[in-house]
C-alpha cells in the first residue's frame, strides 16, 4: 500500500515514490507512458515529474496525453522544470524572467493543464542572480500558473542563499530540492539533507538506482541487453559507473538484497525511503515489470542491521560515482551577487 509524506513544510502530502518521465515520448512510447501512469496512479502514486528538456518537450506531451486519457490530474502533484537549453536561440536556456515565463507557458500547453504544482529551477547558475529568478517565479505563484517553487542540483549554500533572497525581498520561497542521491553518491548527507531538515525543505531524489546500475544487471551476463547503458558503455558518463569501487557497492547491494529476499532495486529504494529527509523518490521505469518491482519498495522496512550493512559497503557522506553537484560551481561569477 502507498505511503504519503509531507512535502517539507507546505502541508502537501506526496506519495513515497514519484513517477519520473524523463524517457517518455522517446524510449517509452506515448501509449506505454500512459499505461505506466495509470499503473502508478492505481498504486497510489500522486506525484509526476517531468521537465521541458526531456525529449525536448516530448515527455510533457506524452504525460499530457496520459493525463487527458485518465482524467485524474486534480489528484496529482505535477512538477516540471526549466533551465536547460531547449533551442538554438541565445535565450533558449537559463533562469531569466524572459525564459521562465516563455517556458512555463509552453510546458502548460504541452501538458494540457492550467497550472503546475511544483516548478523546479533545473540547475543553479550564477549568470542570473537568484532574486531575479525568484521574482519571476513569485509572479507565477501570484498568477496561479504554479503553486510552489523548487530547485534541483543546488548545493546547500545555494539553497540558503535562495531562502535568504526570498526573505529579503518577500518572494515565494523554495519548498523542495530535487537532488541526486543513491548508494553510489551519498555526499548530500554532509550538508544538504541536514540543511533541508533544519529549514523545512522537502527533498525529492533523482536517479535513485544510478540509471539502473544498482540493480546489478550489468554484473549479470544473462540480464536483458536492452538497457540504458548497453549501447553506451564506453561513454564518459557510463564508464564512470563501471569502476571497481562501484562494482563493489553493487555486489554488496545484490548480496544484501538476496539475504533479505527482495530485489536490489527494492533494497536501494527502501534505503532511500528510510532517510528521514527524503519526501519522495523519483523513479524511472522502462516497463510495467520494472515499475511493479520498484513499487514493492514502498512497504519494505529495512532493519538496523541491514542499514548498517549498507553503510559498510557505501559509507555515509561519500561518493563512489560523483553525480552533478560539482556543476553548481562551473559558471561561478560572484560579482553578480552584490545585490
Ligand atoms: N532533476 C534532475 O536533474 C533529474 C535528473 C535525472 C532524472 N530526473 C528524474 O528522475 C527520474 C528517475 O531518474 P532515472 O531514470 O535516472 O532513475 P534510476 O532509478 O536511477 O534509473 C531508472 C532506470 O533503471 C532501470 N531499472 C529500473 N527498474 C529496474 C528493475 N527493476 N530492473 C532492472 N532495471 C531497472 C531502467 O533502465 P533500463 O531498462 O534502460 O536499464 C530505468 O529506466 C527521471 O525520470 C526524471 O523524472 C531528474
XYZ file of N, CA, C and O in Angstrom, residues 37-131:
380
model
N 1.622 5.471 -16.315
C 0.988 6.484 -15.450
C -0.243 5.863 -14.776
O -0.430 6.002 -13.552
N -1.071 5.152 -15.539
C -2.263 4.519 -14.951
C -1.864 3.547 -13.843
O -2.460 3.531 -12.765
N -0.846 2.721 -14.138
C -0.402 1.736 -13.140
C 0.087 2.428 -11.866
O -0.247 2.007 -10.747
N 0.857 3.496 -12.049
C 1.383 4.214 -10.885
C 0.241 4.832 -10.081
O 0.184 4.699 -8.847
N -0.683 5.491 -10.773
C -1.790 6.142 -10.064
C -2.674 5.104 -9.364
O -3.127 5.337 -8.236
N -2.894 3.975 -10.037
C -3.699 2.911 -9.413
C -3.035 2.393 -8.136
O -3.701 1.887 -7.238
N -1.701 2.520 -8.078
C -0.972 2.061 -6.881
C -0.876 3.144 -5.825
O -0.186 2.963 -4.812
N -1.466 4.297 -6.085
C -1.490 5.358 -5.075
C -0.460 6.453 -5.295
O -0.384 7.396 -4.504
N 0.369 6.337 -6.352
C 1.327 7.417 -6.637
C 0.528 8.680 -6.946
O -0.430 8.638 -7.731
N 0.912 9.803 -6.303
C 0.197 11.049 -6.623
C 1.123 12.144 -7.159
O 0.698 13.281 -7.322
N 2.385 11.781 -7.441
C 3.340 12.781 -7.957
C 3.902 12.342 -9.299
O 4.338 11.193 -9.441
N 3.920 13.270 -10.229
C 4.531 13.030 -11.544
C 5.589 14.091 -11.769
O 5.381 15.264 -11.445
N 6.708 13.670 -12.359
C 7.847 14.577 -12.546
C 8.256 14.606 -14.014
O 8.442 13.561 -14.634
N 8.386 15.827 -14.559
C 8.870 15.960 -15.930
C 9.746 17.205 -16.005
O 10.088 17.805 -14.982
N 10.154 17.587 -17.228
C 10.943 18.806 -17.438
C 10.776 19.216 -18.899
O 10.555 18.361 -19.763
N 10.919 20.514 -19.145
C 10.779 20.987 -20.525
C 11.802 20.340 -21.456
O 11.546 20.129 -22.630
N 12.962 19.969 -20.902
C 14.055 19.472 -21.743
C 13.959 17.966 -22.027
O 14.599 17.484 -22.950
N 13.147 17.226 -21.277
C 13.084 15.776 -21.505
C 12.481 15.512 -22.887
O 11.311 15.827 -23.142
N 13.302 14.910 -23.754
C 12.845 14.658 -25.123
C 12.469 15.947 -25.832
O 11.656 15.925 -26.746
N 13.049 17.063 -25.401
C 12.742 18.386 -25.985
C 11.224 18.613 -26.064
O 10.674 18.994 -27.093
N 10.539 18.341 -24.977
C 9.096 18.576 -24.911
C 8.271 17.313 -25.109
O 7.088 17.272 -24.770
N 8.896 16.246 -25.631
C 8.127 15.008 -25.905
C 7.611 14.370 -24.608
O 6.538 13.777 -24.593
N 8.390 14.491 -23.529
C 7.940 13.909 -22.259
C 6.673 14.614 -21.775
O 5.687 13.959 -21.392
N 6.690 15.952 -21.787
C 5.497 16.691 -21.340
C 4.291 16.375 -22.240
O 3.163 16.230 -21.755
N 4.575 16.259 -23.530
C 3.496 15.941 -24.474
C 2.868 14.580 -24.126
O 1.643 14.440 -24.053
N 3.733 13.583 -23.907
C 3.244 12.224 -23.603
C 2.505 12.205 -22.262
O 1.456 11.564 -22.126
N 3.041 12.933 -21.291
C 2.388 12.992 -19.979
C 1.024 13.675 -20.115
O 0.036 13.248 -19.503
N 0.973 14.723 -20.933
C -0.287 15.434 -21.178
C -1.335 14.490 -21.756
O -2.495 14.480 -21.325
N -0.905 13.661 -22.714
C -1.864 12.704 -23.318
C -2.344 11.708 -22.267
O -3.526 11.368 -22.214
N -1.415 11.262 -21.414
C -1.790 10.309 -20.358
C -2.795 10.941 -19.402
O -3.775 10.313 -18.996
N -2.581 12.212 -19.064
C -3.491 12.885 -18.115
C -4.868 13.085 -18.731
O -5.895 12.935 -18.075
N -4.875 13.421 -20.025
C -6.183 13.596 -20.700
C -6.927 12.266 -20.713
O -8.125 12.200 -20.513
N -6.184 11.161 -20.920
C -6.813 9.851 -21.014
C -7.375 9.416 -19.659
O -8.466 8.866 -19.586
N -6.626 9.683 -18.575
C -7.118 9.137 -17.297
C -7.942 10.125 -16.466
O -8.587 9.730 -15.505
N -7.894 11.401 -16.848
C -8.767 12.383 -16.193
C -8.530 12.571 -14.709
O -9.430 12.972 -13.975
N -7.306 12.256 -14.213
C -7.091 12.329 -12.761
C -6.118 13.445 -12.368
O -5.525 13.401 -11.305
N -5.947 14.447 -13.218
C -4.968 15.497 -12.957
C -5.172 16.169 -11.588
O -4.221 16.511 -10.900
N -6.447 16.352 -11.214
C -6.728 17.111 -9.995
C -6.179 16.456 -8.732
O -5.984 17.112 -7.719
N -5.941 15.158 -8.785
C -5.429 14.453 -7.599
C -3.908 14.504 -7.514
O -3.322 14.027 -6.559
N -3.274 15.083 -8.556
C -1.830 14.927 -8.688
C -1.021 16.135 -8.260
O -1.483 17.277 -8.358
N 0.185 15.849 -7.821
C 1.196 16.885 -7.614
C 2.105 16.792 -8.840
O 2.916 15.876 -8.961
N 1.901 17.710 -9.760
C 2.554 17.645 -11.073
C 3.708 18.645 -11.109
O 3.522 19.838 -10.839
N 4.898 18.151 -11.450
C 6.086 19.013 -11.436
C 6.754 19.046 -12.799
O 6.841 18.026 -13.488
N 7.227 20.230 -13.195
C 8.106 20.326 -14.358
C 9.279 21.238 -14.000
O 9.375 21.727 -12.863
N 10.172 21.434 -14.976
C 11.409 22.174 -14.704
C 11.783 23.027 -15.908
O 11.376 22.714 -17.026
N 12.581 24.040 -15.662
C 13.146 24.861 -16.735
C 14.613 25.104 -16.407
O 15.034 24.924 -15.262
N 15.354 25.527 -17.379
C 16.742 25.986 -17.227
C 17.633 25.427 -18.334
O 18.438 26.155 -18.904
N 17.496 24.124 -18.645
C 18.398 23.513 -19.622
C 18.121 24.080 -21.017
O 17.019 24.569 -21.287
N 19.099 23.998 -21.880
C 18.952 24.514 -23.249
C 17.890 23.726 -24.012
O 17.897 22.498 -24.036
N 16.947 24.442 -24.622
C 15.868 23.783 -25.359
C 15.757 24.281 -26.803
O 14.767 24.008 -27.475
N 16.760 25.028 -27.268
C 16.715 25.517 -28.652
C 18.007 26.229 -28.989
O 18.920 26.317 -28.167
N 18.067 26.771 -30.226
C 19.317 27.373 -30.723
C 19.481 28.839 -30.330
O 20.563 29.401 -30.407
N 18.381 29.461 -29.964
C 18.435 30.890 -29.671
C 19.247 31.137 -28.396
O 19.206 30.320 -27.474
N 19.980 32.241 -28.325
C 20.759 32.504 -27.102
C 19.897 32.518 -25.844
O 20.373 32.222 -24.742
N 18.612 32.861 -25.991
C 17.733 32.916 -24.811
C 16.925 31.638 -24.589
O 15.994 31.628 -23.790
N 17.296 30.568 -25.291
C 16.577 29.303 -25.120
C 17.127 28.475 -23.962
O 17.110 27.232 -24.005
N 17.606 29.087 -22.932
C 18.077 28.381 -21.739
C 18.172 29.381 -20.594
O 18.103 30.603 -20.809
N 18.365 28.853 -19.409
C 18.719 29.708 -18.286
C 17.584 30.006 -17.342
O 16.532 29.361 -17.353
N 17.825 31.010 -16.494
C 16.899 31.319 -15.405
C 16.477 32.782 -15.423
O 16.223 33.370 -14.374
N 16.417 33.363 -16.627
C 15.955 34.747 -16.736
C 14.430 34.795 -16.671
O 13.752 33.810 -16.996
N 13.894 35.918 -16.268
C 12.435 36.128 -16.266
C 11.853 35.810 -17.644
O 10.840 35.124 -17.772
N 12.521 36.306 -18.676
C 12.018 36.118 -20.034
C 11.870 34.626 -20.361
O 10.840 34.167 -20.844
N 12.909 33.862 -20.077
C 12.895 32.434 -20.400
C 11.885 31.680 -19.523
O 11.151 30.811 -20.007
N 11.839 32.027 -18.257
C 10.945 31.309 -17.334
C 9.490 31.456 -17.780
O 8.737 30.473 -17.867
N 9.090 32.687 -18.104
C 7.682 32.919 -18.446
C 7.349 32.261 -19.791
O 6.293 31.640 -19.953
N 8.283 32.332 -20.715
C 8.070 31.658 -22.003
C 7.931 30.139 -21.796
O 7.038 29.493 -22.344
N 8.815 29.568 -20.983
C 8.835 28.114 -20.822
C 7.646 27.586 -20.024
O 7.144 26.501 -20.313
N 7.187 28.326 -19.033
C 6.044 27.800 -18.272
C 4.824 27.715 -19.181
O 4.052 26.757 -19.130
N 4.667 28.704 -20.063
C 3.519 28.675 -20.985
C 3.617 27.447 -21.905
O 2.623 26.766 -22.150
N 4.822 27.175 -22.411
C 4.994 26.022 -23.308
C 4.740 24.704 -22.557
O 4.091 23.799 -23.079
N 5.249 24.623 -21.326
C 5.047 23.390 -20.550
C 3.557 23.171 -20.264
O 3.043 22.054 -20.409
N 2.855 24.238 -19.876
C 1.421 24.108 -19.576
C 0.659 23.646 -20.812
O -0.234 22.791 -20.735
N 1.042 24.213 -21.963
C 0.348 23.854 -23.208
C 0.580 22.380 -23.541
O -0.334 21.638 -23.869
N 1.851 21.949 -23.447
C 2.142 20.548 -23.800
C 1.455 19.581 -22.833
O 0.979 18.529 -23.226
N 1.408 19.966 -21.570
C 0.793 19.090 -20.567
C -0.728 19.184 -20.586
O -1.424 18.332 -20.027
N -1.246 20.255 -21.193
C -2.699 20.433 -21.249
C -3.303 20.738 -19.891
O -4.408 20.283 -19.573
N -2.562 21.484 -19.067
C -3.063 21.825 -17.727
C -2.986 23.338 -17.540
O -2.323 24.035 -18.309
N -3.679 23.844 -16.496
C -3.643 25.302 -16.301
C -2.660 25.725 -15.222
O -2.431 26.907 -15.022
N -2.097 24.757 -14.489
C -1.045 25.112 -13.530
C -0.153 23.911 -13.252
O -0.556 22.760 -13.471
N 1.044 24.213 -12.773
C 1.953 23.173 -12.271
C 1.925 23.249 -10.751
O 1.800 24.349 -10.190
N 2.091 22.106 -10.102
C 2.141 22.157 -8.640
C 3.528 22.557 -8.144
O 3.645 23.300 -7.180
N 4.548 22.038 -8.804
C 5.923 22.442 -8.463
C 6.643 22.809 -9.756
O 6.541 22.077 -10.754
N 7.351 23.928 -9.732
C 8.157 24.320 -10.890
C 9.595 24.435 -10.413
O 9.919 25.276 -9.569
N 10.429 23.520 -10.933
C 11.813 23.442 -10.463
C 12.747 24.271 -11.340
O 12.662 24.210 -12.581
N 13.676 24.977 -10.705
C 14.847 25.515 -11.395
C 15.777 24.319 -11.572
O 16.280 23.783 -10.587
N 15.987 23.871 -12.816
C 16.624 22.561 -13.038
C 18.073 22.516 -12.552
O 18.550 21.476 -12.114
N 18.777 23.659 -12.663
C 20.156 23.737 -12.171
C 20.451 25.153 -11.698
O 19.893 26.112 -12.225
N 21.367 25.276 -10.744
C 21.750 26.619 -10.305
C 22.591 27.315 -11.364
O 23.198 26.664 -12.220
N 22.623 28.620 -11.293
C 23.502 29.395 -12.151
C 23.938 30.629 -11.382
O 23.205 31.090 -10.507
N 25.094 31.133 -11.720
C 25.441 32.430 -11.162
C 25.424 33.486 -12.258
O 25.854 34.609 -12.057
N 24.920 33.122 -13.439
C 24.801 34.108 -14.515
C 23.607 35.029 -14.279
O 23.529 36.123 -14.824
N 22.645 34.535 -13.505
C 21.466 35.335 -13.150
C 21.363 35.319 -11.625
O 21.317 34.236 -11.037
N 21.335 36.464 -10.987
C 21.206 36.448 -9.516
C 19.892 35.782 -9.107
O 18.881 35.929 -9.793
N 19.916 35.068 -8.007
C 18.768 34.254 -7.615
C 17.520 35.106 -7.355
O 16.395 34.655 -7.582
N 17.691 36.359 -6.916
C 16.498 37.170 -6.631
C 15.742 37.489 -7.926
O 14.508 37.599 -7.927
